[in-house]
Amino acid sequence: MDKTIISEKFKLRGFWWLPLKENEIISGTLSYDPEGLMELDLDGTFWPETSINNNDYGYLPLLYGKTHDGKYCTLVDVYEVFSSLNYSHGSCIIITRVIFNQLYIGDGYVNPDLTLYKAALIEFMDLGAWMHQDPFSYQQLKEDSKEIIMYSKPPSISVDVEFIKATISINPVITHTRYYNSYTCTNKEIIRITPFSSQNIEWNLKVLFNLQKLFSLFIGRPIYIIRIQLLLFIDNEIKSRSQEKNFSPLVDLCFNQTTKREKRELLPPQIPFSCPILSNNWEIILNNWFEKSTSLETVTALNFGLSINRDLPVDFKFLAVIQAIESFHRIKGNNLYMSNEDYEPIREILIKAIPESLSSAHLDALKNRIKYGNQYSLQKLLELILKNLPDPIAYLITKNDNNFSRRVVDTRNYLVHRDKSLKSKAFDDKEMFNASENLKLLIEFLLLREIGLA
């Protein structure tokens, strides 16, 4: 059987049915591609009343299945994408293809709205390089002509994160593989998210994605998920199944990742912020990250999205970086010329000065500009940010160009308004690409400083 984990391609043949209709089964083959489609080809249909020529495709919130080797599958958000008539041996059946958003594989079924989990176990690519540990040692015993490879299990790292009421630990695991005249031992690290009380899938995925963004920041590229396992909370519904022989409470979760798998794993010297560098402040960093994750969600999502989508058009990338910088300082509240209380009477005076002869649409547009007139302009914002940076970081971003902030603003205004008078002042494509990379570096520095690292 193929490895049924989120990072591997696999096919599963089995029987499929609607919840509460286990007697009405349809055979079919499920195909999973971590960077492609997740689809199920059915030898039948769950929408027999729908005409083949009808453009109204079916939808199912849940679909259950059991593979020929006894694994239970739960498909979530199932959409019909194709159906046709198939004639074989004088009979006619409807062949249906469906796609789905999530797949759970284990020794039992789950319900995303109801099932609770005691923990989530996550394996990330490059996590071993980030840990920067070598638990193996070699020794040759001359007197016995023996060679010994010894494994010293590294200690686990565990932190209580009060904001999310959970413990996050990094635990070493050793695996063994033997084949003829070779024996392979591999050390890897598993991140375990253990909430103080069992939580649903939405909570677990939110914590997982926040960790993914954090480790991507440390590692310097988007981190890829190798495996997700969920530890079932044994409630009354699951309890009867848990008594069965060889029952495992672990459920694998598969879905399409936005992050693409890199061809090679990183080596420890390639990691900007490895575990040994962060270890003394790890508890503070982790708590700060989750405490501020909600307020910084727009910024971290934009930064992570830019890291994933390296092939974005340069102008789109530039505008997204500017949006992230503006969003960061809106959140921080460091973007006002004066207090909103002091600005309010000025705002009222400006609104009263607008001629009444203007159209309502024009009037609303001017009122909206006045409403935000107390916020720093982009140029003022950039100048203040750069002024408060360490000199080496400021140089990396501006290369000592005194007009950097002004040109960033001119470029943003040109891209937004397409004002031809600004074209000569704006960055060309090469300059815009370099400025985008440098401003993304600025965002990452601000995020690191926000969690107590920089």
Coordinates of N, CA and C in Angstrom, one line a residue, residues 314-422:
V314 N 6.0 41.4 -11.0 CA 6.8 42.3 -10.1 C 6.0 43.4 -9.5
D315 N 5.0 44.0 -10.3 CA 4.2 45.1 -9.8 C 3.3 44.6 -8.8
F316 N 2.7 43.5 -8.9 CA 1.8 42.9 -7.9 C 2.5 42.7 -6.6
K317 N 3.7 42.1 -6.7 CA 4.5 41.8 -5.5 C 4.9 43.1 -4.8
F318 N 5.2 44.1 -5.6 CA 5.6 45.4 -5.0 C 4.4 46.0 -4.2
L319 N 3.3 46.0 -4.8 CA 2.1 46.6 -4.1 C 1.7 45.7 -2.9
A320 N 1.9 44.4 -2.9 CA 1.6 43.6 -1.8 C 2.5 43.9 -0.6
V321 N 3.8 44.1 -0.9 CA 4.8 44.4 0.1 C 4.4 45.7 0.8
I322 N 4.0 46.7 0.0 CA 3.6 48.0 0.5 C 2.4 47.9 1.4
Q323 N 1.4 47.1 1.0 CA 0.2 46.8 1.8 C 0.6 46.2 3.1
A324 N 1.5 45.3 3.1 CA 2.0 44.6 4.4 C 2.6 45.6 5.3
I325 N 3.4 46.5 4.8 CA 4.1 47.5 5.7 C 3.1 48.5 6.3
E326 N 2.1 49.0 5.4 CA 1.1 49.9 5.9 C 0.2 49.2 7.0
S327 N -0.1 47.9 6.7 CA -0.9 47.1 7.6 C -0.2 47.0 9.0
F328 N 1.1 46.7 9.0 CA 1.8 46.5 10.2 C 1.7 47.8 11.1
H329 N 1.9 48.9 10.5 CA 1.9 50.1 11.3 C 0.5 50.7 11.6
R330 N -0.5 50.2 10.9 CA -1.8 50.5 11.3 C -2.1 49.8 12.6
I331 N -1.7 48.5 12.6 CA -1.9 47.7 13.8 C -1.2 48.2 15.0
K332 N 0.1 48.7 14.8 CA 0.9 49.2 15.9 C 0.4 50.5 16.4
G333 N -0.4 51.3 15.5 CA -0.8 52.6 15.9 C 0.2 53.7 15.9
N334 N 1.3 53.4 15.2 CA 2.4 54.4 15.0 C 2.3 55.1 13.7
N335 N 1.1 55.6 13.4 CA 0.9 56.2 12.0 C 0.0 57.4 12.0
L336 N 0.0 58.1 13.2 CA -0.9 59.3 13.3 C -0.1 60.6 13.5
Y337 N -0.4 61.7 12.7 CA 0.2 62.9 12.9 C -0.1 63.5 14.3
M338 N -1.3 63.3 14.7 CA -1.8 63.8 16.1 C -2.8 62.8 16.6
S339 N -3.2 62.9 17.8 CA -4.2 62.0 18.4 C -5.5 62.2 17.6
N340 N -6.3 61.2 17.5 CA -7.6 61.3 16.8 C -8.5 62.3 17.5
E341 N -8.4 62.5 18.8 CA -9.2 63.5 19.5 C -8.9 64.9 19.0
D342 N -7.6 65.2 18.9 CA -7.1 66.5 18.4 C -7.5 66.7 16.9
Y343 N -7.5 65.6 16.2 CA -7.8 65.7 14.7 C -9.3 65.9 14.5
E344 N -10.2 65.5 15.4 CA -11.6 65.5 15.1 C -12.1 66.9 14.8
P345 N -11.8 68.0 15.5 CA -12.3 69.3 15.1 C -11.8 69.8 13.8
I346 N -10.5 69.4 13.5 CA -10.0 69.7 12.1 C -10.7 69.0 11.0
R347 N -11.0 67.7 11.3 CA -11.8 67.0 10.3 C -13.2 67.6 10.0
E348 N -13.8 68.1 11.1 CA -15.1 68.7 10.9 C -15.1 70.0 10.1
I349 N -14.0 70.8 10.4 CA -13.8 72.0 9.6 C -13.6 71.8 8.2
L350 N -12.8 70.8 7.9 CA -12.5 70.4 6.5 C -13.7 69.9 5.7
I351 N -14.6 69.1 6.4 CA -15.8 68.6 5.8 C -16.8 69.8 5.5
K352 N -16.9 70.7 6.5 CA -17.8 71.9 6.2 C -17.3 72.8 5.1
A353 N -16.0 72.7 4.8 CA -15.5 73.6 3.7 C -15.7 73.0 2.3
I354 N -16.2 71.8 2.3 CA -16.5 71.2 0.9 C -17.7 71.8 0.3
P355 N -17.6 72.3 -0.9 CA -18.8 73.0 -1.6 C -20.0 72.0 -1.7
E356 N -21.1 72.5 -1.4 CA -22.3 71.7 -1.4 C -22.8 71.3 -2.8
S357 N -22.2 72.1 -3.8 CA -22.6 71.8 -5.2 C -22.0 70.5 -5.8
L358 N -21.1 69.9 -5.1 CA -20.5 68.6 -5.6 C -21.5 67.5 -5.5
S359 N -21.3 66.6 -6.4 CA -22.2 65.4 -6.5 C -22.0 64.6 -5.2
S360 N -23.0 63.7 -4.8 CA -22.9 63.0 -3.6 C -21.7 62.0 -3.7
A361 N -21.4 61.4 -4.8 CA -20.3 60.5 -5.0 C -19.0 61.2 -4.7
H362 N -18.9 62.5 -5.3 CA -17.6 63.2 -5.1 C -17.5 63.7 -3.7
L363 N -18.6 64.0 -3.1 CA -18.6 64.5 -1.7 C -18.2 63.3 -0.7
D364 N -18.7 62.1 -1.0 CA -18.3 60.9 -0.2 C -16.8 60.6 -0.4
A365 N -16.3 60.8 -1.6 CA -14.9 60.5 -1.9 C -14.0 61.5 -1.1
L366 N -14.3 62.8 -1.0 CA -13.5 63.7 -0.3 C -13.6 63.5 1.2
K367 N -14.8 63.2 1.7 CA -15.0 62.9 3.1 C -14.1 61.7 3.5
N368 N -14.1 60.7 2.7 CA -13.3 59.5 3.0 C -11.8 59.9 3.1
R369 N -11.3 60.7 2.2 CA -9.9 61.2 2.2 C -9.6 61.9 3.5
I370 N -10.5 62.8 3.8 CA -10.4 63.6 5.1 C -10.4 62.7 6.3
K371 N -11.2 61.7 6.3 CA -11.3 60.7 7.4 C -10.0 60.1 7.7
Y372 N -9.2 59.8 6.7 CA -7.9 59.2 6.9 C -6.7 60.2 6.8
G373 N -7.1 61.4 6.8 CA -6.1 62.5 6.6 C -5.1 62.6 7.8
N374 N -5.4 62.0 8.9 CA -4.5 62.1 10.1 C -3.5 61.0 10.1
Q375 N -3.6 60.0 9.2 CA -2.6 59.0 9.1 C -1.4 59.4 8.3
Y376 N -0.3 58.9 8.7 CA 1.0 59.2 8.0 C 0.9 58.8 6.5
S377 N 1.5 59.7 5.7 CA 1.6 59.3 4.3 C 2.6 58.1 4.2
L378 N 2.7 57.4 3.1 CA 3.6 56.3 3.0 C 5.0 56.8 3.1
Q379 N 5.3 57.9 2.5 CA 6.7 58.4 2.6 C 7.1 58.7 4.0
K380 N 6.3 59.4 4.8 CA 6.5 59.7 6.2 C 6.7 58.3 7.0
L381 N 5.9 57.4 6.7 CA 5.9 56.1 7.4 C 7.2 55.4 7.1
L382 N 7.6 55.3 5.9 CA 8.9 54.7 5.5 C 10.1 55.4 6.1
E383 N 10.1 56.7 6.1 CA 11.2 57.4 6.7 C 11.4 57.2 8.2
L384 N 10.2 57.1 8.9 CA 10.3 56.8 10.3 C 10.8 55.4 10.6
I385 N 10.3 54.4 9.8 CA 10.7 53.0 10.0 C 12.2 52.9 9.7
L386 N 12.7 53.5 8.6 CA 14.1 53.4 8.3 C 15.0 54.1 9.3
K387 N 14.5 55.2 9.9 CA 15.3 55.9 10.9 C 15.5 55.1 12.1
N388 N 14.5 54.2 12.5 CA 14.6 53.4 13.7 C 15.2 52.0 13.5
L389 N 15.8 51.8 12.3 CA 16.5 50.5 12.0 C 18.0 50.6 12.4
P390 N 18.6 49.4 12.8 CA 20.0 49.4 12.9 C 20.7 49.7 11.6
D391 N 21.8 50.4 11.6 CA 22.4 50.9 10.4 C 22.7 49.8 9.4
P392 N 23.1 48.6 9.8 CA 23.3 47.5 8.7 C 22.1 47.1 8.0
I393 N 20.9 47.0 8.8 CA 19.7 46.6 8.2 C 19.2 47.7 7.3
A394 N 19.3 49.0 7.7 CA 18.9 50.1 6.9 C 19.7 50.1 5.6
Y395 N 20.9 49.8 5.6 CA 21.8 49.8 4.4 C 21.3 48.7 3.5
L396 N 21.0 47.5 4.0 CA 20.6 46.4 3.2 C 19.3 46.8 2.4
I397 N 18.5 47.6 3.0 CA 17.2 47.9 2.3 C 17.3 49.1 1.4
T398 N 18.1 50.2 1.8 CA 18.1 51.4 0.9 C 19.4 51.5 0.1
K399 N 20.4 50.8 0.5 CA 21.8 50.9 -0.1 C 22.2 52.4 -0.1
N400 N 21.8 53.1 1.0 CA 22.2 54.5 1.3 C 21.6 55.4 0.2
D401 N 20.5 55.0 -0.4 CA 19.8 55.9 -1.4 C 18.9 56.8 -0.6
N402 N 19.3 58.1 -0.6 CA 18.5 59.1 0.2 C 17.1 59.3 -0.4
N403 N 16.9 59.0 -1.7 CA 15.6 59.1 -2.3 C 14.8 57.8 -2.3
F404 N 15.2 56.8 -1.6 CA 14.5 55.5 -1.6 C 13.1 55.6 -1.3
S405 N 12.7 56.3 -0.2 CA 11.3 56.4 0.3 C 10.5 57.1 -0.8
R406 N 11.0 58.2 -1.3 CA 10.3 59.0 -2.3 C 10.0 58.2 -3.5
R407 N 11.0 57.4 -4.0 CA 10.8 56.6 -5.2 C 9.8 55.4 -5.0
V408 N 9.9 54.9 -3.7 CA 8.9 53.9 -3.4 C 7.5 54.4 -3.5
V409 N 7.3 55.7 -3.0 CA 5.9 56.3 -3.1 C 5.6 56.6 -4.5
D410 N 6.5 57.2 -5.3 CA 6.2 57.5 -6.7 C 5.8 56.2 -7.5
T411 N 6.5 55.1 -7.2 CA 6.2 53.9 -7.9 C 4.9 53.3 -7.5
R412 N 4.6 53.4 -6.2 CA 3.2 52.9 -5.7 C 2.2 53.8 -6.4
N413 N 2.3 55.1 -6.4 CA 1.3 56.0 -7.0 C 1.2 55.8 -8.5
Y414 N 2.3 55.5 -9.2 CA 2.2 55.3 -10.6 C 1.5 54.0 -10.9
L415 N 1.7 52.9 -10.1 CA 1.1 51.6 -10.3 C -0.4 51.7 -10.0
V416 N -0.8 52.5 -9.0 CA -2.2 52.6 -8.7 C -3.0 53.5 -9.6
H417 N -2.4 54.6 -9.9 CA -3.1 55.6 -10.7 C -2.7 55.7 -12.2
R418 N -1.6 55.1 -12.5 CA -1.1 55.1 -13.9 C -0.9 56.6 -14.4
D419 N -0.4 57.4 -13.5 CA -0.2 58.8 -13.9 C 1.1 58.9 -14.7
K420 N 1.0 59.3 -15.9 CA 2.2 59.3 -16.8 C 3.3 60.3 -16.3
S421 N 2.9 61.3 -15.6 CA 3.9 62.2 -15.1 C 4.8 61.6 -14.0
L422 N 4.4 60.4 -13.5 CA 5.2 59.8 -12.4 C 6.1 58.6 -13.0

